[in-house]
Amino acid sequence: MDPAAGQDPYFNHWADAAAAKTLAAHPDKSVVTVAAGITPSGVVHVGNFREVITVDLVARALRDRGAEVRFIYSWDDFDVLRKVPADMPQRDMLTANLRRSISAVPDPYGEHDSYAGHNIAAFESSLAPLGIQPEFIRQSQRYRAGAYAEGIHLALKHAADIRAILNSVRDKNTANTRLEDDWLPLSGFCDNCGRDTLAFHVAGEWTVHYDCSACKHAADVDLREGGNLKLPWRIDWPMRWAHERVCFEPGGKDHSTAGGSFDTAKDIVRVVYGWKAPEYVGYDFVRIKGRAGKISSSKGDVVTVADCLEIYEPEVLRWLFVSFRPNTEFQISFDLDVITLYESYDRTRRIAYGVEPAKDAQARLVAQRTMQLASVDHRRIGEGDVMPFVPGFRHLSMTLQIFEGDLDKTVAYYEEAGQVKGDESRRLTRQRARCVWNWISEWGPDEFRYKLRREPKQRELSGDEATCLGRLVAALRGRDEVREDDLVPTMKSLCQGTSLDNKTFLPVVYDLLIGRDKGPKLTTLITAIGPARALALLAPSLPAGA
């Protein structure tokens, strides 16, 4: 069955539907161009990431249908610095550069070519671990090189048409005044002071004259030679659709409302540039659990993709976005919900590999498609593929704390237990262990954390407590290692014949081992640390000779 026909349930993801619509709208395109972009006017956060991964998923779906795909990502770094985001260093310097292009503002960190360049570099480096590799375009470079001269020229020729389109929207919103008859679709920066305080008039077929109100500089600009003039956002977007022949591009909900920038861009690209708007998916906000409102770079203290990758494996972070339709709002959590998300991811993984039964054959195919789109390398899980072992988040959190965050010892523990076998299982276990340890160190609640005692504690025991502890110690003595299953019968009979039960006695054992009255599953804890270390902490509290 042809998956492009949309009948194979393996292709039932929303990205597949978007890909099918895109191909149907552009049946004769030899190369299908998909596009994303953002203005790097502040730290590029994980909410902005929703746009790029939306395009990445559709690009994958297009390639699965045999299309040749060009995936471009535009950095709108020719935009103006209107506000200094909170938490930025060198605020005085940045304030002095307000109204200049963010590509011309110095990097306050002193690391990159500009303020925009710093934000760009941080985001681009965070995409590499996720397997996202678009063709990056810096719009400041394109404009200054004159690449869009024809686009600006056409906009000026159709200035009256553009005014009519924009005014039709403004007329419906009493908060916006109509554009005047002499308004031109131009913006840009003064060649002298660098600010965007310019007034324009057309001085020739390819020439624009401007006067700067800030420094009184005036100049004539030949559009064909490039320079510091550009189109305003609402005209720039459709111009680039036509210039790049874009077939698919998503947009945030703020662009997707009636009369929003997508609506006006559809008309402008048709009337002015003779192209049609790309297939479009509107996406909703991503929020951080515990924080009100949408993520905003201008408010500072944002969560970046790099921050998320400290806690979430690349595949898990991708899976989170794959699992929600773009028009669905969702939260990213750093609290105990992280464990739940990992467990949901692991369940999808087990179903995809056939380790856990699905409700029906289609559910397994959907799980396989989800995991393929979530994978970094876009690998499809085939029949007969064996799922590489990776420990669960909860178990790893316990094991890591036993080994005090030592990743090598943690991975070796699972290898010695015969669970980690082969390079891929070893890589996945180490990758997850790093994320789990980061979570424990930075986000794990106090009751979730523990540390083995370095020295034994001498604890006064009641007679029944000594009896129960003696039974546990006896079960461990003489053993070089112990299996968890071996301890289960001991734990069941530990308190027989005494006034205690496990609920009243086990806090004694936890106190001697980790200084708390509760902790991880005791059989797992003792198995992980081994009989010798457990005995060294438990036996000293027993009466002499016991």
Short mmCIF file of C-alpha atoms in Angstrom, two decimals, residues 395-403 409-410 412-414 416-417 419 450 452 476 480-484 487 513 520-534:
data_model
loop_
_atom_site.label_atom_id
_atom_site.label_comp_id
_atom_site.label_asym_id
_atom_site.label_seq_id
_atom_site.Cartn_x
_atom_site.Cartn_y
_atom_site.Cartn_z
CA HIS A 395 15.54 2.97 39.10
CA LEU A 396 18.36 5.03 37.64
CA SER A 397 17.73 7.82 40.15
CA MET A 398 18.26 5.35 42.96
CA THR A 399 21.31 3.67 41.44
CA LEU A 400 22.98 6.97 40.66
CA GLN A 401 22.63 8.16 44.22
CA ILE A 402 24.14 4.94 45.50
CA PHE A 403 27.18 5.68 43.33
CA LYS A 409 30.03 3.00 38.01
CA THR A 410 26.31 3.30 37.33
CA ALA A 412 28.95 -0.80 35.01
CA TYR A 413 26.35 -1.83 37.62
CA TYR A 414 23.79 -2.54 34.89
CA GLU A 416 27.39 -6.57 35.65
CA ALA A 417 23.70 -7.32 36.20
CA GLN A 419 21.08 -5.87 31.49
CA TYR A 450 19.40 10.43 49.63
CA LEU A 452 24.45 6.37 51.79
CA LEU A 476 23.46 -11.09 53.75
CA ASP A 480 29.74 -11.68 47.70
CA GLU A 481 26.63 -10.51 45.87
CA VAL A 482 22.90 -10.89 46.19
CA ARG A 483 20.06 -10.88 43.69
CA GLU A 484 16.94 -8.88 44.36
CA LEU A 487 15.88 -11.07 49.17
CA LEU A 513 21.64 2.97 55.49
CA PRO A 520 13.94 3.59 47.49
CA LYS A 521 12.77 0.00 47.37
CA LEU A 522 14.91 -1.73 49.98
CA THR A 523 15.63 -4.93 48.04
CA THR A 524 16.84 -2.84 45.10
CA LEU A 525 18.92 -0.59 47.34
CA ILE A 526 20.68 -3.50 49.06
CA THR A 527 21.22 -5.30 45.75
CA ALA A 528 22.82 -2.21 44.26
CA ILE A 529 25.19 -1.44 47.11
CA GLY A 530 26.07 -5.10 47.66
CA PRO A 531 26.09 -7.24 50.83
CA ALA A 532 29.47 -6.01 52.12
CA ARG A 533 28.54 -2.35 52.16
CA ALA A 534 25.09 -3.07 53.58
#
